[in-house]
Amino acid sequence: NAGVMQNPRHLVRRRGQEARLRCSPMKGHSHVYWYRQLPEEGLKFMVYLQKENIIDESGMPKERFSAEFPKEGPSILRIQQVVRGDSAAYFCASSLRVGDSYEQYFGPGTRLTVT
Amino acid sequence: AQSVTQLGSHVSVSEGALVLLRCNYSSSVPPYLFWYVQYPNQGLQLLLKYTSAATLVKGINGFEAEFKKSETSFHLTKPSAHMSDAAEYFCAVYYNDYKLSFGAGTTVTVRA
């Protein structure tokens, strides 16, 4: 049973470009969570999505960041016009159902470097 | 805001010595508590979790943690450190609001 998959594992973008990070949850999981890990810090919650719905985006920066989880395909975290401060590791997690939201399985992360 | 505090950003132990990593949470309502391990450039792996059952929780790789409500603590221990335990460890708390809140992490180095 494949775990949570994220791609790319490493992404380099110049300032002003767009970054698209993909997350495929574990098979059968319909709940996805995105977290950001800045250097020397713990993970910080960004957004919680179910299929076609954003449930909680309280941790998302107000501008340039967006997330989606379409009916078909992976969840996408999109960062427009990246800046150096966006350099971080972005982790995706998934859970089976809302009652099991504490049982989150993490992917390997995407490490974004903005030059 | 509910939070979790990890005391000590770096811990160095000798191989075979006790590993003790400290975690305290801030809430009068006992949450669910977790310890995760992260190896360099990898994702998070769940070591163990407390979900209001037994207060002494055993996890993988010989780690265990004890939930102490009176101290609002959930410290992680391993009796005998191994070189492969060198990693970063995160304590996390869940308050039934979908999100995990993580501590800043403790980096463990193991001396031969």
Coordinates of N, CA and C in Angstrom, one line a residue:
Chain A
N1 N 0.9 -1.2 0.0 CA 0.0 0.0 0.0 C 0.9 1.2 0.0
A2 N 0.9 2.0 -1.1 CA 1.7 3.1 -1.2 C 1.3 4.2 -0.2
G3 N 2.4 4.9 0.3 CA 2.1 5.9 1.3 C 1.7 7.2 0.6
V4 N 1.8 8.3 1.3 CA 1.6 9.6 0.7 C 2.7 10.0 -0.2
M5 N 2.4 10.4 -1.4 CA 3.4 10.8 -2.4 C 3.4 12.3 -2.7
Q6 N 4.6 12.8 -2.7 CA 4.7 14.2 -3.1 C 5.7 14.4 -4.2
N7 N 5.4 15.3 -5.1 CA 6.4 15.6 -6.1 C 6.3 17.0 -6.6
P8 N 7.4 17.6 -7.0 CA 8.7 17.1 -6.9 C 9.3 17.0 -5.5
R9 N 10.3 16.3 -5.3 CA 11.0 16.3 -4.0 C 11.8 17.5 -3.8
H10 N 12.3 18.0 -4.8 CA 13.1 19.3 -4.7 C 12.7 20.2 -5.9
L11 N 12.5 21.5 -5.6 CA 12.1 22.4 -6.6 C 12.9 23.7 -6.4
V12 N 13.4 24.2 -7.5 CA 14.2 25.4 -7.4 C 13.4 26.4 -8.3
R13 N 13.1 27.6 -7.8 CA 12.4 28.6 -8.5 C 13.2 30.0 -8.3
R14 N 13.1 30.8 -9.4 CA 13.7 32.1 -9.2 C 12.6 33.0 -8.6
R15 N 13.0 34.1 -8.0 CA 12.0 35.0 -7.5 C 11.0 35.5 -8.6
G16 N 9.7 35.5 -8.2 CA 8.7 35.9 -9.2 C 8.1 34.8 -10.0
Q17 N 8.7 33.6 -9.9 CA 8.1 32.5 -10.7 C 7.0 31.8 -9.8
E18 N 6.3 30.8 -10.4 CA 5.3 30.1 -9.7 C 5.8 28.7 -9.3
A19 N 5.4 28.3 -8.1 CA 5.7 26.9 -7.7 C 4.4 26.1 -7.5
R20 N 4.4 24.9 -8.1 CA 3.3 24.0 -7.9 C 3.8 22.7 -7.3
L21 N 3.2 22.4 -6.1 CA 3.6 21.3 -5.4 C 2.4 20.3 -5.4
R22 N 2.7 19.0 -5.6 CA 1.6 18.0 -5.7 C 1.7 17.0 -4.6
C23 N 0.5 16.6 -4.2 CA 0.4 15.6 -3.1 C -0.7 14.6 -3.5
S24 N -0.3 13.3 -3.5 CA -1.3 12.2 -3.7 C -1.4 11.5 -2.4
P25 N -2.6 11.5 -1.8 CA -2.8 10.9 -0.5 C -2.7 9.4 -0.5
M26 N -2.7 8.8 0.6 CA -2.8 7.4 0.7 C -4.1 6.9 0.0
K27 N -4.0 5.7 -0.5 CA -5.2 5.1 -1.2 C -6.4 5.1 -0.2
G28 N -7.5 5.6 -0.7 CA -8.7 5.6 0.2 C -8.8 6.8 1.1
H29 N -7.8 7.6 1.2 CA -7.8 8.8 2.1 C -8.4 10.0 1.3
S30 N -9.4 10.7 1.9 CA -10.0 11.8 1.2 C -9.8 13.1 1.9
H31 N -8.9 13.1 2.9 CA -8.6 14.3 3.7 C -7.1 14.6 3.6
V32 N -6.8 15.9 3.2 CA -5.4 16.3 3.0 C -5.1 17.5 3.7
Y33 N -3.9 17.5 4.3 CA -3.4 18.7 5.1 C -2.0 19.1 4.6
W34 N -1.8 20.4 4.5 CA -0.5 20.9 4.1 C 0.2 21.6 5.3
Y35 N 1.5 21.4 5.4 CA 2.2 22.0 6.5 C 3.5 22.6 5.9
R36 N 4.0 23.6 6.5 CA 5.3 24.2 6.0 C 6.3 24.2 7.2
Q37 N 7.5 23.8 6.8 CA 8.6 23.8 7.8 C 9.7 24.7 7.4
L38 N 9.8 25.8 8.1 CA 10.8 26.8 7.8 C 12.1 26.3 8.4
P39 N 13.3 26.7 8.0 CA 14.5 26.3 8.6 C 14.6 26.5 10.1
E40 N 15.0 25.4 10.8 CA 15.2 25.5 12.2 C 13.8 25.6 13.0
E41 N 12.8 25.3 12.3 CA 11.5 25.4 13.0 C 10.7 24.1 12.9
G42 N 9.6 24.0 13.7 CA 8.7 22.8 13.5 C 7.7 23.1 12.4
L43 N 6.9 22.1 12.1 CA 5.9 22.2 11.0 C 4.8 23.1 11.5
K44 N 4.3 23.9 10.5 CA 3.2 24.8 10.8 C 2.1 24.5 9.8
F45 N 0.9 24.3 10.4 CA -0.3 24.0 9.6 C -0.6 25.1 8.6
M46 N -1.0 24.7 7.4 CA -1.4 25.7 6.4 C -2.8 25.6 6.0
V47 N -3.2 24.4 5.6 CA -4.6 24.2 5.0 C -5.0 22.8 5.2
Y48 N -6.4 22.6 5.3 CA -7.0 21.3 5.4 C -8.0 21.2 4.3
L49 N -8.0 20.2 3.4 CA -8.9 20.1 2.3 C -9.5 18.7 2.3
Q50 N -10.8 18.7 1.9 CA -11.4 17.4 1.5 C -11.6 17.5 0.0
K51 N -12.0 16.5 -0.6 CA -12.3 16.5 -2.1 C -13.1 17.7 -2.4
E52 N -12.6 18.5 -3.3 CA -13.3 19.7 -3.8 C -13.7 20.8 -2.8
N53 N -13.2 20.6 -1.6 CA -13.6 21.6 -0.6 C -12.4 22.0 0.3
I54 N -12.2 23.3 0.5 CA -11.3 23.8 1.5 C -12.0 23.9 2.8
I55 N -11.5 23.2 3.9 CA -12.2 23.1 5.1 C -11.6 24.2 6.1
D56 N -10.3 24.3 6.1 CA -9.7 25.2 7.0 C -8.4 25.7 6.4
E57 N -8.3 27.0 6.1 CA -7.1 27.6 5.5 C -6.6 28.7 6.4
S58 N -6.7 28.5 7.7 CA -6.3 29.5 8.6 C -4.8 29.7 8.7
G59 N -4.1 28.8 8.2 CA -2.6 28.9 8.3 C -2.0 29.3 6.9
M60 N -2.8 29.6 6.0 CA -2.3 30.0 4.7 C -2.0 31.5 4.6
P61 N -0.9 31.9 4.1 CA -0.7 33.4 3.9 C -1.9 33.9 3.0
K62 N -2.2 35.1 3.2 CA -3.4 35.7 2.5 C -3.2 35.9 1.0
E63 N -2.0 36.1 0.7 CA -1.7 36.4 -0.7 C -0.7 35.4 -1.3
R64 N -0.9 35.1 -2.5 CA 0.1 34.3 -3.4 C -0.1 32.8 -3.2
F65 N -0.7 32.4 -2.1 CA -0.8 31.0 -1.8 C -2.2 30.5 -2.1
S66 N -2.4 29.3 -2.7 CA -3.7 28.7 -2.9 C -3.5 27.2 -2.9
A67 N -4.6 26.5 -2.6 CA -4.6 25.1 -2.5 C -5.9 24.5 -3.1
E68 N -5.8 23.3 -3.7 CA -7.0 22.7 -4.2 C -6.8 21.2 -4.1
F69 N -7.9 20.5 -4.0 CA -8.0 19.1 -4.0 C -9.1 18.6 -4.9
P70 N -8.9 18.5 -6.2 CA -10.0 18.2 -7.1 C -10.6 16.8 -6.9
K71 N -11.7 16.6 -7.6 CA -12.4 15.3 -7.5 C -11.5 14.2 -8.0
E72 N -10.7 14.5 -9.1 CA -9.8 13.6 -9.6 C -8.4 14.2 -9.6
G73 N -7.4 13.4 -9.2 CA -6.0 13.9 -9.3 C -5.5 14.3 -7.9
P74 N -4.3 14.7 -7.9 CA -3.6 15.1 -6.6 C -4.1 16.4 -6.1
S75 N -3.7 16.7 -4.8 CA -3.9 18.0 -4.2 C -2.7 18.9 -4.7
I76 N -3.0 20.1 -5.0 CA -2.0 21.0 -5.4 C -1.9 22.2 -4.5
L77 N -0.6 22.5 -4.1 CA -0.4 23.8 -3.4 C 0.4 24.7 -4.3
R78 N -0.2 25.8 -4.6 CA 0.4 26.7 -5.6 C 0.8 28.0 -4.9
I79 N 2.1 28.4 -5.3 CA 2.6 29.6 -4.7 C 3.0 30.5 -5.9
Q80 N 2.3 31.6 -6.0 CA 2.6 32.6 -7.1 C 3.7 33.6 -6.7
Q81 N 4.4 34.0 -7.7 CA 5.4 35.1 -7.5 C 6.3 34.8 -6.2
V82 N 6.9 33.7 -6.2 CA 7.7 33.3 -5.0 C 8.7 34.3 -4.6
V83 N 9.0 34.4 -3.3 CA 10.0 35.2 -2.8 C 10.9 34.3 -1.9
R84 N 12.1 34.9 -1.6 CA 13.1 34.1 -0.8 C 12.5 33.5 0.4
G85 N 11.6 34.2 1.1 CA 11.0 33.7 2.3 C 10.1 32.5 2.2
D86 N 9.8 32.2 0.9 CA 9.0 31.0 0.7 C 9.8 29.7 0.7
S87 N 11.2 29.9 0.7 CA 12.0 28.7 0.8 C 11.8 27.9 2.1
A88 N 11.4 26.7 1.9 CA 11.0 25.8 3.0 C 10.8 24.4 2.6
A89 N 10.5 23.6 3.5 CA 10.0 22.2 3.2 C 8.5 22.2 3.3
Y90 N 7.8 21.7 2.4 CA 6.3 21.7 2.4 C 5.9 20.2 2.5
F91 N 5.2 19.9 3.5 CA 4.8 18.5 3.8 C 3.2 18.4 3.6
C92 N 2.9 17.3 3.0 CA 1.5 16.9 2.9 C 1.2 15.7 3.8
A93 N 0.0 15.7 4.3 CA -0.4 14.6 5.1 C -1.8 14.2 4.7
S94 N -2.2 13.0 5.0 CA -3.6 12.6 4.6 C -4.1 11.7 5.8
S95 N -5.5 11.7 5.8 CA -6.2 10.9 6.8 C -7.4 10.3 6.1
L96 N -7.9 9.2 6.7 CA -8.9 8.4 6.1 C -10.3 9.1 6.2
R97 N -10.6 9.7 7.3 CA -11.9 10.3 7.5 C -11.8 11.4 8.6
V98 N -12.8 12.2 8.7 CA -12.7 13.3 9.6 C -12.6 12.9 11.0
G99 N -13.2 11.8 11.4 CA -13.0 11.3 12.7 C -11.6 10.8 13.1
D100 N -10.8 10.6 12.1 CA -9.5 10.2 12.3 C -8.5 11.2 11.9
S101 N -8.9 12.5 12.0 CA -8.0 13.6 11.6 C -6.7 13.6 12.4
Y102 N -6.6 13.0 13.6 CA -5.4 12.9 14.3 C -4.5 11.9 13.8
E103 N -5.0 11.0 12.9 CA -4.1 9.9 12.3 C -3.7 10.4 11.0
Q104 N -2.7 11.3 11.0 CA -2.2 11.9 9.7 C -0.9 11.2 9.3
Y105 N -0.9 10.8 8.1 CA 0.3 10.1 7.5 C 1.0 11.1 6.6
F106 N 2.3 11.3 6.8 CA 3.0 12.3 6.1 C 3.8 11.8 4.9
G107 N 3.8 12.7 3.9 CA 4.7 12.4 2.7 C 6.1 12.8 3.0
P108 N 7.0 12.6 2.0 CA 8.4 12.9 2.2 C 8.7 14.4 2.1
G109 N 7.8 15.2 1.6 CA 8.0 16.6 1.5 C 8.5 17.1 0.2
T110 N 8.3 18.3 -0.1 CA 8.9 19.0 -1.2 C 9.8 20.2 -0.7
R111 N 11.0 20.2 -1.0 CA 11.9 21.2 -0.5 C 12.0 22.3 -1.6
L112 N 11.5 23.4 -1.3 CA 11.5 24.6 -2.3 C 12.6 25.5 -2.0
T113 N 13.4 25.8 -3.0 CA 14.4 26.8 -2.8 C 14.2 27.9 -3.8
V114 N 14.1 29.1 -3.3 CA 13.9 30.3 -4.2 C 15.2 31.1 -4.3
T115 N 15.7 31.2 -5.5 CA 16.9 31.9 -5.7 C 16.8 33.3 -6.2
Chain B
A1 N -3.5 30.4 22.3 CA -3.5 29.3 21.4 C -2.9 28.1 22.0
Q2 N -3.5 26.9 21.7 CA -2.9 25.7 22.2 C -1.5 25.5 21.6
S3 N -0.6 25.0 22.4 CA 0.8 24.9 21.9 C 1.5 23.8 22.6
V4 N 2.6 23.5 22.1 CA 3.5 22.5 22.7 C 4.9 23.0 22.7
T5 N 5.6 22.8 23.8 CA 7.0 23.3 24.0 C 7.9 22.2 24.2
Q6 N 9.0 22.2 23.4 CA 10.0 21.2 23.6 C 11.2 21.9 24.2
L7 N 11.7 21.4 25.3 CA 12.8 21.9 26.0 C 14.1 21.4 25.5
G8 N 14.9 22.3 25.0 CA 16.2 21.8 24.5 C 16.1 21.6 23.0
S9 N 16.8 22.4 22.2 CA 16.8 22.3 20.8 C 17.8 21.2 20.3
H10 N 18.8 20.9 21.2 CA 19.9 19.9 20.8 C 20.1 19.1 22.1
V11 N 20.2 17.8 21.8 CA 20.6 16.9 22.9 C 21.7 15.9 22.3
S12 N 22.7 15.8 23.1 CA 23.8 14.9 22.7 C 23.9 13.8 23.8
V13 N 23.9 12.6 23.3 CA 24.1 11.4 24.2 C 25.1 10.5 23.7
S14 N 25.7 9.7 24.6 CA 26.6 8.6 24.3 C 25.8 7.4 23.9
E15 N 26.4 6.6 23.0 CA 25.7 5.4 22.6 C 25.6 4.5 23.8
G16 N 24.4 4.0 24.0 CA 24.1 3.2 25.1 C 23.5 3.9 26.3
A17 N 23.5 5.2 26.3 CA 23.0 6.1 27.3 C 21.5 6.3 27.2
L18 N 20.9 6.8 28.2 CA 19.5 7.1 28.2 C 19.2 8.4 27.3
V19 N 18.2 8.3 26.5 CA 17.7 9.4 25.8 C 16.4 9.9 26.4
L20 N 16.4 11.2 26.7 CA 15.3 11.9 27.3 C 15.0 13.2 26.6
L21 N 13.8 13.3 26.0 CA 13.4 14.5 25.3 C 12.1 15.0 25.9
R22 N 12.1 16.3 26.2 CA 11.0 16.8 27.0 C 10.0 17.6 26.1
C23 N 8.8 17.4 26.5 CA 7.7 18.0 25.8 C 6.6 18.4 26.8
N24 N 6.2 19.7 26.8 CA 5.1 20.1 27.6 C 4.0 20.8 26.7
Y25 N 2.7 20.5 27.1 CA 1.6 21.1 26.3 C 0.9 22.1 27.2
S26 N 0.2 23.0 26.6 CA -0.5 24.0 27.3 C -2.0 23.9 27.1
S27 N -2.7 23.3 28.0 CA -4.1 23.1 28.0 C -4.6 22.5 29.2
S28 N -5.8 22.9 29.6 CA -6.4 22.2 30.8 C -7.2 20.9 30.3
V29 N -7.4 20.8 29.0 CA -8.1 19.7 28.5 C -7.0 18.8 27.8
P30 N -6.9 17.6 28.3 CA -5.8 16.7 27.7 C -6.1 16.5 26.3
P31 N -5.1 16.7 25.5 CA -5.2 16.5 24.0 C -4.7 15.2 23.6
Y32 N -4.7 14.9 22.4 CA -3.9 13.8 21.8 C -2.5 14.3 21.6
L33 N -1.5 13.4 21.9 CA -0.1 13.8 21.8 C 0.7 12.8 21.0
F34 N 1.7 13.3 20.3 CA 2.4 12.5 19.4 C 3.9 12.8 19.5
W35 N 4.7 11.9 19.2 CA 6.1 12.1 18.9 C 6.4 11.6 17.5
Y36 N 7.1 12.4 16.7 CA 7.5 12.1 15.4 C 9.0 12.2 15.3
V37 N 9.6 11.4 14.4 CA 11.0 11.5 14.1 C 11.2 11.8 12.6
Q38 N 12.2 12.7 12.4 CA 12.5 13.1 11.0 C 14.0 12.9 10.8
Y39 N 14.4 12.1 9.8 CA 15.7 11.9 9.4 C 16.1 12.9 8.3
P40 N 17.3 13.3 8.1 CA 17.7 14.3 7.2 C 17.0 14.2 5.8
N41 N 16.4 15.2 5.4 CA 15.8 15.3 4.1 C 14.7 14.2 3.8
Q42 N 14.1 13.8 4.9 CA 13.0 12.9 4.8 C 11.7 13.4 5.5
G43 N 10.6 12.7 5.3 CA 9.4 13.1 6.0 C 9.3 12.7 7.4
L44 N 8.2 12.9 8.0 CA 8.0 12.6 9.4 C 7.5 11.1 9.6
Q45 N 8.0 10.5 10.6 CA 7.6 9.1 10.9 C 7.0 9.1 12.3
L46 N 5.9 8.5 12.5 CA 5.2 8.5 13.8 C 6.0 7.5 14.7
L47 N 6.4 8.0 15.8 CA 7.1 7.1 16.8 C 6.0 6.5 17.7
L48 N 5.2 7.3 18.3 CA 4.1 6.9 19.2 C 3.1 8.0 19.4
K49 N 1.9 7.6 20.0 CA 0.9 8.5 20.2 C 0.1 8.2 21.5
Y50 N -0.4 9.2 22.1 CA -1.3 9.1 23.3 C -2.7 9.6 22.9
T51 N -3.7 8.7 23.0 CA -5.1 9.1 22.7 C -6.0 8.8 23.8
S52 N -5.6 9.1 25.0 CA -6.4 9.0 26.3 C -6.6 7.6 26.7
A53 N -5.8 6.7 26.3 CA -5.9 5.3 26.8 C -4.8 5.2 27.9
A54 N -3.9 4.2 27.8 CA -2.8 4.1 28.8 C -1.9 5.3 28.8
T55 N -1.5 5.7 30.0 CA -0.6 6.9 30.1 C 0.8 6.6 29.7
L56 N 1.2 5.3 29.8 CA 2.6 5.0 29.3 C 2.4 4.3 27.9
V57 N 3.0 5.0 27.0 CA 2.8 4.6 25.6 C 4.1 4.0 25.0
K58 N 4.1 2.9 24.5 CA 5.3 2.3 23.8 C 5.2 2.5 22.3
G59 N 6.3 2.9 21.7 CA 6.3 3.1 20.3 C 7.3 2.2 19.6
I60 N 7.7 2.7 18.4 CA 8.7 1.9 17.6 C 10.1 2.2 18.1
N61 N 11.0 1.3 17.6 CA 12.5 1.5 17.9 C 12.8 1.7 19.3
G62 N 12.0 1.1 20.3 CA 12.4 1.1 21.7 C 12.0 2.4 22.4
F63 N 11.3 3.3 21.8 CA 11.0 4.5 22.5 C 9.6 4.4 23.2
E64 N 9.5 5.1 24.3 CA 8.3 5.2 25.0 C 8.1 6.6 25.6
A65 N 6.8 6.9 25.9 CA 6.6 8.2 26.5 C 5.5 8.1 27.5
E66 N 5.5 8.9 28.5 CA 4.5 8.9 29.6 C 3.7 10.2 29.6
F67 N 2.4 10.1 29.6 CA 1.5 11.2 29.7 C 1.3 11.5 31.2
K68 N 1.7 12.7 31.6 CA 1.4 13.2 33.0 C 0.6 14.4 33.0
K69 N -0.7 14.2 33.3 CA -1.6 15.3 33.3 C -1.2 16.4 34.3
S70 N -0.8 16.0 35.5 CA -0.5 17.0 36.6 C 0.7 17.9 36.2
E71 N 1.6 17.4 35.3 CA 2.7 18.1 34.8 C 2.5 18.7 33.4
T72 N 1.4 18.4 32.8 CA 1.1 18.7 31.4 C 2.4 18.3 30.5
S73 N 2.9 17.1 30.7 CA 4.1 16.7 30.0 C 3.9 15.4 29.3
F74 N 4.7 15.2 28.3 CA 4.7 14.0 27.5 C 6.1 13.7 27.0
H75 N 7.0 13.4 28.0 CA 8.4 13.2 27.7 C 8.7 11.9 27.0
L76 N 9.7 11.9 26.1 CA 10.0 10.7 25.3 C 11.3 10.2 25.8
T77 N 11.4 8.9 26.0 CA 12.6 8.2 26.5 C 12.9 7.0 25.7
K78 N 14.2 6.7 25.8 CA 14.7 5.4 25.3 C 15.9 5.0 26.2
P79 N 15.8 3.8 26.7 CA 16.8 3.4 27.7 C 18.3 3.4 27.2
S80 N 18.5 3.0 26.0 CA 19.8 2.9 25.5 C 19.9 3.4 24.0
A81 N 20.6 4.5 23.9 CA 20.7 5.1 22.5 C 21.5 4.3 21.6
H82 N 21.1 4.4 20.3 CA 21.8 3.7 19.2 C 22.2 4.8 18.2
M83 N 23.3 4.5 17.5 CA 23.7 5.5 16.5 C 22.6 5.9 15.5
S84 N 21.7 4.9 15.2 CA 20.6 5.2 14.3 C 19.5 6.1 14.8
D85 N 19.6 6.4 16.1 CA 18.6 7.3 16.7 C 19.0 8.8 16.4
A86 N 20.1 9.1 15.8 CA 20.4 10.5 15.5 C 19.5 11.0 14.5
A87 N 18.7 12.0 14.8 CA 17.6 12.5 14.0 C 17.0 13.8 14.7
E88 N 16.0 14.3 14.1 CA 15.3 15.4 14.8 C 13.9 14.8 15.2
Y89 N 13.5 15.2 16.4 CA 12.3 14.7 17.0 C 11.3 15.8 17.3
F90 N 10.1 15.6 16.9 CA 9.1 16.6 17.1 C 7.9 16.0 18.0
C91 N 7.6 16.8 19.0 CA 6.4 16.6 19.7 C 5.2 17.3 19.1
A92 N 4.0 16.8 19.1 CA 2.9 17.4 18.4 C 1.6 17.2 19.3
V93 N 0.7 18.1 19.1 CA -0.5 18.0 19.9 C -1.7 18.2 19.0
Y94 N -2.8 17.5 19.3 CA -4.0 17.6 18.5 C -5.2 17.9 19.4
Y95 N -6.0 18.9 19.0 CA -7.1 19.4 19.9 C -8.4 19.3 19.2
N96 N -8.5 18.3 18.3 CA -9.8 18.1 17.6 C -10.2 19.2 16.7
D97 N -9.3 19.9 16.2 CA -9.6 20.9 15.2 C -8.8 20.7 13.9
Y98 N -8.6 19.5 13.6 CA -8.1 19.0 12.3 C -6.6 19.2 12.2
K99 N -6.0 20.1 12.9 CA -4.6 20.3 12.7 C -3.7 19.8 13.8
L100 N -2.5 19.4 13.5 CA -1.5 19.1 14.4 C -0.6 20.4 14.7
S101 N -0.3 20.6 16.0 CA 0.6 21.7 16.3 C 1.9 21.1 16.8
F102 N 3.0 21.5 16.2 CA 4.2 20.9 16.4 C 5.1 21.8 17.3
G103 N 6.0 21.2 18.1 CA 7.0 21.9 18.8 C 8.1 22.2 17.8
A104 N 9.1 23.0 18.3 CA 10.2 23.4 17.4 C 11.2 22.3 17.0
G105 N 11.1 21.2 17.8 CA 12.0 20.1 17.4 C 13.2 20.0 18.3
T106 N 13.7 18.8 18.5 CA 15.0 18.6 19.3 C 15.9 17.7 18.4
T107 N 17.0 18.2 18.1 CA 18.0 17.4 17.3 C 18.8 16.5 18.3
V108 N 18.9 15.2 18.0 CA 19.6 14.3 18.8 C 20.9 13.9 18.1
T109 N 22.0 14.0 18.7 CA 23.2 13.4 18.2 C 23.7 12.4 19.1
V110 N 24.3 11.3 18.6 CA 24.7 10.1 19.4 C 26.2 10.0 19.2
R111 N 26.9 10.0 20.3 CA 28.4 9.9 20.3 C 28.8 8.5 20.5
A112 N 29.8 8.1 19.7 CA 30.2 6.7 19.7 C 31.0 6.5 21.0

